[in-house]
Amino acid sequence: MLKRFVATAALAAGLMGSAQDARACGGFFCSRSPVDQSSERILFVTGPTTTTMVVQVAYAGGDADFSWVLPLGAVPQAGSLEVFPQMALNSLDANTGPQFNFPDDCWRFWPQAGSVEDGSTNGGGGGGGVNVHIREEVGPYDVAVVESADPAALTAWLRTNGYRITSPMEPYIRTYTDEGMKFLALKLLPGATVNQIEPLKLTLPGTVPSVPIRLSAIAAMPEMGMTVMVLGNQRYQPANWPLVTINDNEIAFDPSNPWGANGTNWSSLVARKIDEAGGQGFVTEYAGSTAEFLQMITASPVNTDEQQRAKDALLGVMQDNPYMTRLYARLSPEEMRSDPIFRRSELGDVSRVHDLSRYVDGVDLCSDQTMMPPGNPCDFAACGAGGTCA
């Protein structure tokens, strides 16, 4: 998704940046719940007139080669650009995702029981028909928000000012430029390293969250997860993509490794259901009150400055937002044809708890003879468009 706008961008690392002694953990910030670690993650915080975005920024490569570009529909509000703790976004993802309750009559699980500036043009190195709305230092980043009716001039400005733009990106930049989009570009400040990369937080005018993913197709994996979390006062759903539903009786667990990272077929089910819907769509993984999560965060002890910073950041975005929607998609590059937009929804709550059955498609997953995944060997792997798997 967003972090793949540069050919050199890569997948995020794991849940927590380092392994710590469990005794040093702080509750919410030390969850070991399984998540899609390859998923692109974005958090929206909706307000009466604005939308705040927290977007994942991840990269693998040298310090000097880092660059990241994000199309925006508007110029961020003055002073809203800041970094957001990676631990906060990781922990929110890990603690709000689906929970799978394995069947209680299955012997396999008995031992485990209990489970910025305004829109005016400034100097900033601009010129050549390019409006430089923002040029400032944010955390480890040199940030620019630029706009031009001429995609060639905009590309030239970005390259001249050290923002890496590859040739395959140029047609997508032209498309977004033709739509009147602005571009937020990041590079590392002198002396900063890739180890300092963190998510970026910014506030935009308007109350319609949108994720610009078309440019992501350049460097996306054959099958890429996308997790979108929306905080506000009611549920949200996709406005221009279908909403896909998965029933609990379709969810199977892997008899040979139920506790592994791919212990259920959830990811592959999402991928195939979206393929059946035409290649674009979202599953609602959770919709409901934020009270439980807020209570967990508030009660979590902190043992490090990093945990305190993550706790403060999460309290800051959740305290005034009583409702959360979590949406999940799996997409292939060829399915990134349009940018998903999200709107308010009158639909009801969706539990994140799934009670699994020992029988799926007539197969007893708890049988002594069922030690290998039933059916298609790709049941527990989501690999590409149309459910293809290698």
mmCIF file of C-alpha atoms in Angstrom:
data_model
loop_
_atom_site.group_PDB
_atom_site.id
_atom_site.type_symbol
_atom_site.label_atom_id
_atom_site.label_comp_id
_atom_site.label_asym_id
_atom_site.label_seq_id
_atom_site.Cartn_x
_atom_site.Cartn_y
_atom_site.Cartn_z
ATOM 1 C CA MET A 1 0.000 0.000 0.000
ATOM 2 C CA LEU A 2 1.370 3.358 1.038
ATOM 3 C CA LYS A 3 4.920 2.330 1.868
ATOM 4 C CA ARG A 4 5.412 0.670 -1.504
ATOM 5 C CA PHE A 5 5.434 3.883 -3.489
ATOM 6 C CA VAL A 6 9.168 3.462 -3.989
ATOM 7 C CA ALA A 7 10.641 0.423 -5.711
ATOM 8 C CA THR A 8 13.093 0.021 -2.854
ATOM 9 C CA ALA A 9 10.412 -0.113 -0.146
ATOM 10 C CA ALA A 10 9.864 -3.435 1.621
ATOM 11 C CA LEU A 11 7.657 -5.211 4.124
ATOM 12 C CA ALA A 12 7.431 -4.127 7.728
ATOM 13 C CA ALA A 13 9.305 -6.136 10.306
ATOM 14 C CA GLY A 14 7.503 -8.159 12.960
ATOM 15 C CA LEU A 15 5.186 -7.223 15.765
ATOM 16 C CA MET A 16 7.631 -5.848 18.269
ATOM 17 C CA GLY A 17 10.955 -4.359 17.298
ATOM 18 C CA SER A 18 12.876 -6.450 19.818
ATOM 19 C CA ALA A 19 12.322 -9.478 21.996
ATOM 20 C CA GLN A 20 11.963 -8.489 25.614
ATOM 21 C CA ASP A 21 11.632 -10.428 28.815
ATOM 22 C CA ALA A 22 7.916 -10.885 29.438
ATOM 23 C CA ARG A 23 8.338 -9.452 32.915
ATOM 24 C CA ALA A 24 9.370 -6.134 31.374
ATOM 25 C CA CYS A 25 6.297 -5.984 29.178
ATOM 26 C CA GLY A 26 3.449 -3.565 29.625
ATOM 27 C CA GLY A 27 0.224 -5.457 28.908
ATOM 28 C CA PHE A 28 -1.221 -3.949 25.748
ATOM 29 C CA PHE A 29 2.262 -3.283 24.421
ATOM 30 C CA CYS A 30 3.504 -6.862 24.639
ATOM 31 C CA SER A 31 0.737 -8.787 22.915
ATOM 32 C CA ARG A 32 1.764 -11.905 21.058
ATOM 33 C CA SER A 33 -1.532 -12.159 19.154
ATOM 34 C CA PRO A 34 -0.932 -13.326 15.574
ATOM 35 C CA VAL A 35 -1.263 -10.614 12.943
ATOM 36 C CA ASP A 36 -0.610 -10.352 9.242
ATOM 37 C CA GLN A 37 2.924 -9.034 9.547
ATOM 38 C CA SER A 38 3.081 -8.270 5.819
ATOM 39 C CA SER A 39 -0.043 -6.112 5.989
ATOM 40 C CA GLU A 40 0.074 -2.433 5.167
ATOM 41 C CA ARG A 41 -1.413 -0.566 8.123
ATOM 42 C CA ILE A 42 -3.192 2.763 8.228
ATOM 43 C CA LEU A 43 -5.156 4.413 11.026
ATOM 44 C CA PHE A 44 -7.763 7.120 10.424
ATOM 45 C CA VAL A 45 -9.100 9.355 13.205
ATOM 46 C CA THR A 46 -12.226 11.138 11.978
ATOM 47 C CA GLY A 47 -13.442 14.467 13.328
ATOM 48 C CA PRO A 48 -16.267 16.923 12.572
ATOM 49 C CA THR A 49 -14.326 18.622 9.773
ATOM 50 C CA THR A 50 -10.977 16.810 9.502
ATOM 51 C CA THR A 51 -9.416 13.366 9.180
ATOM 52 C CA THR A 52 -6.119 12.428 10.786
ATOM 53 C CA MET A 53 -4.051 9.710 9.132
ATOM 54 C CA VAL A 54 -1.342 7.551 10.654
ATOM 55 C CA VAL A 55 0.421 5.699 7.858
ATOM 56 C CA GLN A 56 2.970 2.919 8.067
ATOM 57 C CA VAL A 57 6.391 3.773 6.672
ATOM 58 C CA ALA A 58 8.695 0.801 6.163
ATOM 59 C CA TYR A 59 11.794 0.304 4.088
ATOM 60 C CA ALA A 60 14.735 -2.041 3.595
ATOM 61 C CA GLY A 61 17.886 -0.575 2.121
ATOM 62 C CA GLY A 62 20.566 2.023 2.629
ATOM 63 C CA ASP A 63 20.042 5.335 4.407
ATOM 64 C CA ALA A 64 20.850 7.427 1.336
ATOM 65 C CA ASP A 65 18.374 5.543 -0.896
ATOM 66 C CA PHE A 66 15.325 5.984 1.317
ATOM 67 C CA SER A 67 12.418 7.847 -0.237
ATOM 68 C CA TRP A 68 8.642 7.628 0.217
ATOM 69 C CA VAL A 69 5.870 9.367 -1.714
ATOM 70 C CA LEU A 70 2.163 9.614 -0.830
ATOM 71 C CA PRO A 71 -0.580 11.240 -2.961
ATOM 72 C CA LEU A 72 -2.942 13.470 -0.950
ATOM 73 C CA GLY A 73 -6.241 15.071 -1.805
ATOM 74 C CA ALA A 74 -5.430 18.215 0.167
ATOM 75 C CA VAL A 75 -2.581 19.984 1.935
ATOM 76 C CA PRO A 76 -2.149 18.812 5.553
ATOM 77 C CA GLN A 77 -3.139 21.250 8.266
ATOM 78 C CA ALA A 78 -0.407 23.504 9.583
ATOM 79 C CA GLY A 79 1.520 21.907 12.420
ATOM 80 C CA SER A 80 -0.146 18.495 12.051
ATOM 81 C CA LEU A 81 2.812 16.579 10.665
ATOM 82 C CA GLU A 82 4.533 14.441 13.294
ATOM 83 C CA VAL A 83 5.886 10.946 13.788
ATOM 84 C CA PHE A 84 3.762 8.314 15.526
ATOM 85 C CA PRO A 85 5.361 5.571 17.662
ATOM 86 C CA GLN A 86 5.799 2.318 15.791
ATOM 87 C CA MET A 87 5.044 0.389 18.977
ATOM 88 C CA ALA A 88 1.676 2.151 19.268
ATOM 89 C CA LEU A 89 0.579 1.163 15.762
ATOM 90 C CA ASN A 90 1.919 -2.377 16.156
ATOM 91 C CA SER A 91 0.157 -2.843 19.490
ATOM 92 C CA LEU A 92 -3.154 -1.471 18.244
ATOM 93 C CA ASP A 93 -2.986 -3.857 15.307
ATOM 94 C CA ALA A 94 -2.087 -6.855 17.462
ATOM 95 C CA ASN A 95 -4.788 -6.259 20.073
ATOM 96 C CA THR A 96 -7.757 -5.406 17.858
ATOM 97 C CA GLY A 97 -7.564 -8.155 15.230
ATOM 98 C CA PRO A 98 -9.619 -11.358 14.964
ATOM 99 C CA GLN A 99 -9.633 -13.797 17.871
ATOM 100 C CA PHE A 100 -10.210 -17.470 17.073
ATOM 101 C CA ASN A 101 -11.673 -19.751 19.731
ATOM 102 C CA PHE A 102 -10.807 -23.340 18.909
ATOM 103 C CA PRO A 103 -13.470 -26.008 19.564
ATOM 104 C CA ASP A 104 -13.537 -27.037 23.222
ATOM 105 C CA ASP A 105 -14.231 -30.682 22.320
ATOM 106 C CA CYS A 106 -10.950 -30.999 20.436
ATOM 107 C CA TRP A 107 -8.141 -32.809 22.261
ATOM 108 C CA ARG A 108 -5.486 -30.784 20.449
ATOM 109 C CA PHE A 109 -6.264 -27.682 22.506
ATOM 110 C CA TRP A 110 -6.690 -29.083 26.008
ATOM 111 C CA PRO A 111 -3.123 -28.158 27.077
ATOM 112 C CA GLN A 112 -3.742 -24.628 25.839
ATOM 113 C CA ALA A 113 -7.099 -24.042 27.534
ATOM 114 C CA GLY A 114 -7.995 -20.515 28.618
ATOM 115 C CA SER A 115 -7.134 -18.773 26.023
ATOM 116 C CA VAL A 116 2.285 22.335 8.277
ATOM 117 C CA GLU A 117 1.592 25.363 6.566
ATOM 118 C CA ASP A 118 -1.418 26.719 4.650
ATOM 119 C CA GLY A 119 -1.908 26.319 0.897
ATOM 120 C CA SER A 120 0.255 29.256 -0.103
ATOM 121 C CA THR A 121 3.320 28.815 -2.290
ATOM 122 C CA ASN A 122 6.708 29.377 -0.741
ATOM 123 C CA GLY A 123 10.273 29.216 -1.975
ATOM 124 C CA GLY A 124 11.425 25.893 -0.579
ATOM 125 C CA GLY A 125 13.450 25.084 -3.679
ATOM 126 C CA GLY A 126 10.331 25.246 -5.853
ATOM 127 C CA GLY A 127 9.882 26.790 -9.242
ATOM 128 C CA GLY A 128 9.123 25.423 -12.674
ATOM 129 C CA GLY A 129 5.363 25.385 -12.056
ATOM 130 C CA VAL A 130 5.645 23.498 -8.770
ATOM 131 C CA ASN A 131 3.915 24.794 -5.637
ATOM 132 C CA VAL A 132 5.775 23.861 -2.473
ATOM 133 C CA HIS A 133 3.097 23.922 0.212
ATOM 134 C CA ILE A 134 5.239 22.476 3.017
ATOM 135 C CA ARG A 135 8.956 21.917 3.503
ATOM 136 C CA GLU A 136 9.924 21.069 7.068
ATOM 137 C CA GLU A 137 11.750 18.628 9.289
ATOM 138 C CA VAL A 138 9.578 16.041 11.067
ATOM 139 C CA GLY A 139 11.382 13.530 13.263
ATOM 140 C CA PRO A 140 14.031 11.893 11.060
ATOM 141 C CA TYR A 141 12.351 13.118 7.869
ATOM 142 C CA ASP A 142 12.820 15.957 5.419
ATOM 143 C CA VAL A 143 9.179 16.442 4.388
ATOM 144 C CA ALA A 144 7.807 18.210 1.333
ATOM 145 C CA VAL A 145 4.209 18.628 0.186
ATOM 146 C CA VAL A 146 4.203 19.728 -3.442
ATOM 147 C CA GLU A 147 1.701 20.250 -6.232
ATOM 148 C CA SER A 148 1.855 20.895 -9.953
ATOM 149 C CA ALA A 149 -0.384 20.671 -12.987
ATOM 150 C CA ASP A 150 2.689 19.481 -14.895
ATOM 151 C CA PRO A 151 3.727 15.932 -13.898
ATOM 152 C CA ALA A 152 7.112 16.317 -15.606
ATOM 153 C CA ALA A 153 7.870 19.471 -13.620
ATOM 154 C CA LEU A 154 6.747 17.822 -10.386
ATOM 155 C CA THR A 155 8.880 14.728 -11.044
ATOM 156 C CA ALA A 156 11.869 16.922 -11.888
ATOM 157 C CA TRP A 157 11.442 18.939 -8.679
ATOM 158 C CA LEU A 158 11.292 15.789 -6.547
ATOM 159 C CA ARG A 159 14.393 14.332 -8.177
ATOM 160 C CA THR A 160 16.313 17.607 -8.013
ATOM 161 C CA ASN A 161 15.560 17.852 -4.296
ATOM 162 C CA GLY A 162 16.708 14.313 -3.553
ATOM 163 C CA TYR A 163 13.393 12.407 -3.461
ATOM 164 C CA ARG A 164 13.848 9.140 -5.329
ATOM 165 C CA ILE A 165 11.361 8.761 -8.186
ATOM 166 C CA THR A 166 11.753 5.725 -10.438
ATOM 167 C CA SER A 167 10.658 5.530 -14.066
ATOM 168 C CA PRO A 168 7.800 3.041 -13.376
ATOM 169 C CA MET A 169 6.293 5.597 -10.974
ATOM 170 C CA GLU A 170 5.968 8.329 -13.601
ATOM 171 C CA PRO A 171 2.665 7.174 -15.215
ATOM 172 C CA TYR A 172 1.038 6.940 -11.772
ATOM 173 C CA ILE A 173 2.285 10.389 -10.822
ATOM 174 C CA ARG A 174 0.752 11.693 -14.054
ATOM 175 C CA THR A 175 -2.579 10.029 -13.185
ATOM 176 C CA TYR A 176 -2.704 11.543 -9.719
ATOM 177 C CA THR A 177 -1.530 14.931 -11.034
ATOM 178 C CA ASP A 178 -4.351 14.920 -13.596
ATOM 179 C CA GLU A 179 -6.762 14.385 -10.678
ATOM 180 C CA GLY A 180 -5.403 17.464 -8.885
ATOM 181 C CA MET A 181 -3.682 15.502 -6.123
ATOM 182 C CA LYS A 182 -0.839 16.839 -4.009
ATOM 183 C CA PHE A 183 2.214 14.739 -3.119
ATOM 184 C CA LEU A 184 3.801 14.262 0.280
ATOM 185 C CA ALA A 185 7.426 13.165 -0.070
ATOM 186 C CA LEU A 186 9.852 11.970 2.594
ATOM 187 C CA LYS A 187 13.588 11.516 2.676
ATOM 188 C CA LEU A 188 15.917 11.109 5.638
ATOM 189 C CA LEU A 189 17.603 14.129 7.121
ATOM 190 C CA PRO A 190 21.411 14.217 7.053
ATOM 191 C CA GLY A 191 22.665 11.989 9.852
ATOM 192 C CA ALA A 192 19.344 10.128 10.227
ATOM 193 C CA THR A 193 19.253 6.371 9.651
ATOM 194 C CA VAL A 194 16.615 3.885 8.544
ATOM 195 C CA ASN A 195 16.503 2.599 12.127
ATOM 196 C CA GLN A 196 14.716 5.847 13.042
ATOM 197 C CA ILE A 197 11.868 5.340 10.553
ATOM 198 C CA GLU A 198 8.423 5.540 12.197
ATOM 199 C CA PRO A 199 4.827 5.979 11.001
ATOM 200 C CA LEU A 200 3.800 9.466 9.925
ATOM 201 C CA LYS A 201 0.781 11.292 11.320
ATOM 202 C CA LEU A 202 -0.973 14.153 9.506
ATOM 203 C CA THR A 203 -4.357 15.873 9.502
ATOM 204 C CA LEU A 204 -6.315 16.682 6.340
ATOM 205 C CA PRO A 205 -9.464 18.732 5.784
ATOM 206 C CA GLY A 206 -12.576 16.673 5.092
ATOM 207 C CA THR A 207 -14.217 13.654 6.681
ATOM 208 C CA VAL A 208 -13.942 11.030 3.933
ATOM 209 C CA PRO A 209 -10.943 8.736 4.549
ATOM 210 C CA SER A 210 -9.244 7.396 1.431
ATOM 211 C CA VAL A 211 -6.188 5.224 0.782
ATOM 212 C CA PRO A 212 -4.223 5.992 -2.404
ATOM 213 C CA ILE A 213 -3.031 2.526 -3.450
ATOM 214 C CA ARG A 214 -2.744 2.677 -7.250
ATOM 215 C CA LEU A 215 0.899 3.692 -7.102
ATOM 216 C CA SER A 216 1.539 0.732 -4.804
ATOM 217 C CA ALA A 217 1.063 -1.747 -7.646
ATOM 218 C CA ILE A 218 4.599 -0.951 -8.834
ATOM 219 C CA ALA A 219 6.291 -2.804 -5.994
ATOM 220 C CA ALA A 220 3.516 -4.800 -4.327
ATOM 221 C CA MET A 221 3.872 -8.460 -3.421
ATOM 222 C CA PRO A 222 1.811 -11.037 -5.385
ATOM 223 C CA GLU A 223 -0.671 -10.937 -2.497
ATOM 224 C CA MET A 224 -0.583 -8.044 -0.044
ATOM 225 C CA GLY A 225 -2.619 -7.469 3.093
ATOM 226 C CA MET A 226 -4.124 -4.102 3.970
ATOM 227 C CA THR A 227 -5.396 -3.267 7.457
ATOM 228 C CA VAL A 228 -7.445 -0.069 7.826
ATOM 229 C CA MET A 229 -8.553 1.102 11.277
ATOM 230 C CA VAL A 230 -11.017 3.986 11.623
ATOM 231 C CA LEU A 231 -11.672 5.769 14.924
ATOM 232 C CA GLY A 232 -14.711 8.014 15.246
ATOM 233 C CA ASN A 233 -18.227 8.104 16.641
ATOM 234 C CA GLN A 234 -19.759 5.369 14.463
ATOM 235 C CA ARG A 235 -18.994 2.504 12.107
ATOM 236 C CA TYR A 236 -17.345 2.984 8.710
ATOM 237 C CA GLN A 237 -17.466 0.871 5.574
ATOM 238 C CA PRO A 238 -16.009 1.096 2.051
ATOM 239 C CA ALA A 239 -17.921 3.484 -0.177
ATOM 240 C CA ASN A 240 -16.664 2.335 -3.570
ATOM 241 C CA TRP A 241 -15.562 -1.245 -2.854
ATOM 242 C CA PRO A 242 -17.850 -4.117 -1.764
ATOM 243 C CA LEU A 243 -18.110 -5.281 1.830
ATOM 244 C CA VAL A 244 -17.320 -9.005 2.003
ATOM 245 C CA THR A 245 -18.673 -11.371 4.671
ATOM 246 C CA ILE A 246 -17.100 -14.556 6.041
ATOM 247 C CA ASN A 247 -19.060 -17.001 8.180
ATOM 248 C CA ASP A 248 -17.446 -18.714 11.154
ATOM 249 C CA ASN A 249 -18.273 -22.152 9.754
ATOM 250 C CA GLU A 250 -15.972 -21.404 6.814
ATOM 251 C CA ILE A 251 -12.943 -20.811 9.038
ATOM 252 C CA ALA A 252 -10.673 -23.838 9.424
ATOM 253 C CA PHE A 253 -7.628 -24.311 11.624
ATOM 254 C CA ASP A 254 -4.476 -26.095 10.538
ATOM 255 C CA PRO A 255 -4.502 -29.456 12.374
ATOM 256 C CA SER A 256 -0.755 -29.830 11.948
ATOM 257 C CA ASN A 257 0.101 -26.414 13.424
ATOM 258 C CA PRO A 258 -2.925 -24.630 14.925
ATOM 259 C CA TRP A 259 -0.728 -22.317 16.996
ATOM 260 C CA GLY A 260 1.430 -21.159 14.102
ATOM 261 C CA ALA A 261 1.331 -17.776 12.381
ATOM 262 C CA ASN A 262 -0.968 -19.271 9.743
ATOM 263 C CA GLY A 263 -2.943 -21.343 12.223
ATOM 264 C CA THR A 264 -6.233 -20.607 10.451
ATOM 265 C CA ASN A 265 -7.240 -20.059 6.840
ATOM 266 C CA TRP A 266 -8.485 -16.526 7.612
ATOM 267 C CA SER A 267 -6.080 -14.705 5.290
ATOM 268 C CA SER A 268 -6.674 -17.080 2.393
ATOM 269 C CA LEU A 269 -10.452 -16.904 2.931
ATOM 270 C CA VAL A 270 -10.323 -13.111 2.792
ATOM 271 C CA ALA A 271 -8.253 -13.267 -0.402
ATOM 272 C CA ARG A 272 -10.591 -15.701 -2.133
ATOM 273 C CA LYS A 273 -13.790 -13.959 -1.037
ATOM 274 C CA ILE A 274 -12.426 -10.678 -2.400
ATOM 275 C CA ASP A 275 -11.425 -12.422 -5.629
ATOM 276 C CA GLU A 276 -15.012 -13.691 -5.933
ATOM 277 C CA ALA A 277 -16.230 -10.107 -5.436
ATOM 278 C CA GLY A 278 -14.203 -8.922 -8.414
ATOM 279 C CA GLY A 279 -10.772 -8.451 -6.874
ATOM 280 C CA GLN A 280 -11.560 -5.500 -4.624
ATOM 281 C CA GLY A 281 -13.284 -5.501 -1.246
ATOM 282 C CA PHE A 282 -12.913 -5.413 2.529
ATOM 283 C CA VAL A 283 -13.880 -7.701 5.384
ATOM 284 C CA THR A 284 -14.928 -6.018 8.639
ATOM 285 C CA GLU A 285 -12.778 -7.619 11.323
ATOM 286 C CA TYR A 286 -14.191 -5.506 14.130
ATOM 287 C CA ALA A 287 -16.800 -2.785 14.589
ATOM 288 C CA GLY A 288 -17.728 -1.602 18.052
ATOM 289 C CA SER A 289 -16.861 0.353 21.157
ATOM 290 C CA THR A 290 -13.303 1.405 21.907
ATOM 291 C CA ALA A 291 -13.976 1.191 25.661
ATOM 292 C CA GLU A 292 -12.354 -2.247 26.110
ATOM 293 C CA PHE A 293 -9.196 -1.230 24.272
ATOM 294 C CA LEU A 294 -9.035 2.120 26.030
ATOM 295 C CA GLN A 295 -9.340 0.401 29.405
ATOM 296 C CA MET A 296 -6.573 -2.046 28.475
ATOM 297 C CA ILE A 297 -4.276 0.776 27.388
ATOM 298 C CA THR A 298 -4.997 2.856 30.486
ATOM 299 C CA ALA A 299 -4.366 -0.090 32.814
ATOM 300 C CA SER A 300 -1.221 -1.296 31.048
ATOM 301 C CA PRO A 301 1.952 -0.754 33.082
ATOM 302 C CA VAL A 302 4.870 0.807 31.259
ATOM 303 C CA ASN A 303 8.470 -0.130 31.861
ATOM 304 C CA THR A 304 10.312 1.831 29.197
ATOM 305 C CA ASP A 305 10.208 5.288 27.652
ATOM 306 C CA GLU A 306 9.167 3.640 24.384
ATOM 307 C CA GLN A 307 6.123 2.071 26.018
ATOM 308 C CA GLN A 308 5.183 5.358 27.705
ATOM 309 C CA ARG A 309 5.403 7.161 24.376
ATOM 310 C CA ALA A 310 3.233 4.496 22.719
ATOM 311 C CA LYS A 311 0.692 4.658 25.541
ATOM 312 C CA ASP A 312 0.435 8.459 25.350
ATOM 313 C CA ALA A 313 0.020 8.328 21.575
ATOM 314 C CA LEU A 314 -2.795 5.767 21.706
ATOM 315 C CA LEU A 315 -4.632 7.590 24.494
ATOM 316 C CA GLY A 316 -4.351 10.753 22.421
ATOM 317 C CA VAL A 317 -6.172 9.279 19.426
ATOM 318 C CA MET A 318 -8.658 7.042 21.267
ATOM 319 C CA GLN A 319 -9.950 8.993 24.269
ATOM 320 C CA ASP A 320 -12.396 11.150 22.283
ATOM 321 C CA ASN A 321 -13.408 8.457 19.800
ATOM 322 C CA PRO A 322 -15.896 5.936 21.204
ATOM 323 C CA TYR A 323 -16.127 3.702 18.119
ATOM 324 C CA MET A 324 -13.643 1.722 16.056
ATOM 325 C CA THR A 325 -13.933 -0.042 12.719
ATOM 326 C CA ARG A 326 -11.211 -2.417 11.559
ATOM 327 C CA LEU A 327 -11.229 -3.509 7.912
ATOM 328 C CA TYR A 328 -8.959 -6.002 6.178
ATOM 329 C CA ALA A 329 -8.246 -6.777 2.534
ATOM 330 C CA ARG A 330 -5.820 -8.877 0.531
ATOM 331 C CA LEU A 331 -4.945 -7.562 -2.904
ATOM 332 C CA SER A 332 -2.702 -8.359 -5.838
ATOM 333 C CA PRO A 333 -1.010 -5.612 -7.902
ATOM 334 C CA GLU A 334 -3.476 -6.033 -10.778
ATOM 335 C CA GLU A 335 -6.360 -5.460 -8.346
ATOM 336 C CA MET A 336 -5.081 -2.021 -7.264
ATOM 337 C CA ARG A 337 -7.155 -0.269 -9.906
ATOM 338 C CA SER A 338 -8.830 2.344 -7.734
ATOM 339 C CA ASP A 339 -8.322 4.007 -4.367
ATOM 340 C CA PRO A 340 -10.689 2.760 -1.640
ATOM 341 C CA ILE A 341 -12.849 5.431 0.000
ATOM 342 C CA PHE A 342 -14.632 4.959 3.328
ATOM 343 C CA ARG A 343 -17.940 6.390 4.545
ATOM 344 C CA ARG A 344 -20.069 6.380 7.668
ATOM 345 C CA SER A 345 -22.243 3.295 8.035
ATOM 346 C CA GLU A 346 -25.510 2.539 9.797
ATOM 347 C CA LEU A 347 -24.655 -1.153 10.052
ATOM 348 C CA GLY A 348 -24.312 -2.744 13.468
ATOM 349 C CA ASP A 349 -21.400 -4.000 15.534
ATOM 350 C CA VAL A 350 -19.131 -6.837 14.390
ATOM 351 C CA SER A 351 -17.419 -9.046 16.968
ATOM 352 C CA ARG A 352 -13.768 -9.877 16.504
ATOM 353 C CA VAL A 353 -14.290 -13.248 18.242
ATOM 354 C CA HIS A 354 -14.817 -16.310 16.051
ATOM 355 C CA ASP A 355 -15.909 -19.662 17.486
ATOM 356 C CA LEU A 356 -14.443 -22.341 15.258
ATOM 357 C CA SER A 357 -15.999 -25.733 14.543
ATOM 358 C CA ARG A 358 -14.116 -29.025 14.531
ATOM 359 C CA TYR A 359 -15.951 -29.936 11.317
ATOM 360 C CA VAL A 360 -15.285 -27.872 8.182
ATOM 361 C CA ASP A 361 -16.522 -29.100 4.796
ATOM 362 C CA GLY A 362 -17.242 -32.475 6.356
ATOM 363 C CA VAL A 363 -13.689 -32.957 7.665
ATOM 364 C CA ASP A 364 -13.097 -33.575 11.380
ATOM 365 C CA LEU A 365 -10.091 -31.380 12.105
ATOM 366 C CA CYS A 366 -9.679 -32.957 15.547
ATOM 367 C CA SER A 367 -9.367 -36.534 14.339
ATOM 368 C CA ASP A 368 -6.146 -38.404 15.054
ATOM 369 C CA GLN A 369 -5.902 -39.043 11.333
ATOM 370 C CA THR A 370 -6.178 -35.348 10.441
ATOM 371 C CA MET A 371 -2.636 -34.159 10.898
ATOM 372 C CA MET A 372 -2.269 -32.415 7.558
ATOM 373 C CA PRO A 373 -4.304 -29.446 6.282
ATOM 374 C CA PRO A 374 -7.405 -30.791 4.528
ATOM 375 C CA GLY A 375 -8.290 -30.042 0.930
ATOM 376 C CA ASN A 376 -6.203 -27.711 -1.170
ATOM 377 C CA PRO A 377 -2.601 -27.284 0.072
ATOM 378 C CA CYS A 378 -3.089 -23.528 -0.395
ATOM 379 C CA ASP A 379 -5.893 -23.385 2.197
ATOM 380 C CA PHE A 380 -3.489 -21.772 4.672
ATOM 381 C CA ALA A 381 -1.589 -19.573 2.218
ATOM 382 C CA ALA A 382 -2.881 -16.556 0.272
ATOM 383 C CA CYS A 383 -0.619 -16.124 -2.704
ATOM 384 C CA GLY A 384 -2.131 -14.224 -5.610
ATOM 385 C CA ALA A 385 -5.062 -13.096 -7.718
ATOM 386 C CA GLY A 386 -7.739 -15.700 -8.276
ATOM 387 C CA GLY A 387 -6.498 -17.749 -5.334
ATOM 388 C CA THR A 388 -3.425 -18.907 -7.221
ATOM 389 C CA CYS A 389 -0.673 -20.364 -5.081
ATOM 390 C CA ALA A 390 2.836 -21.575 -5.759
#
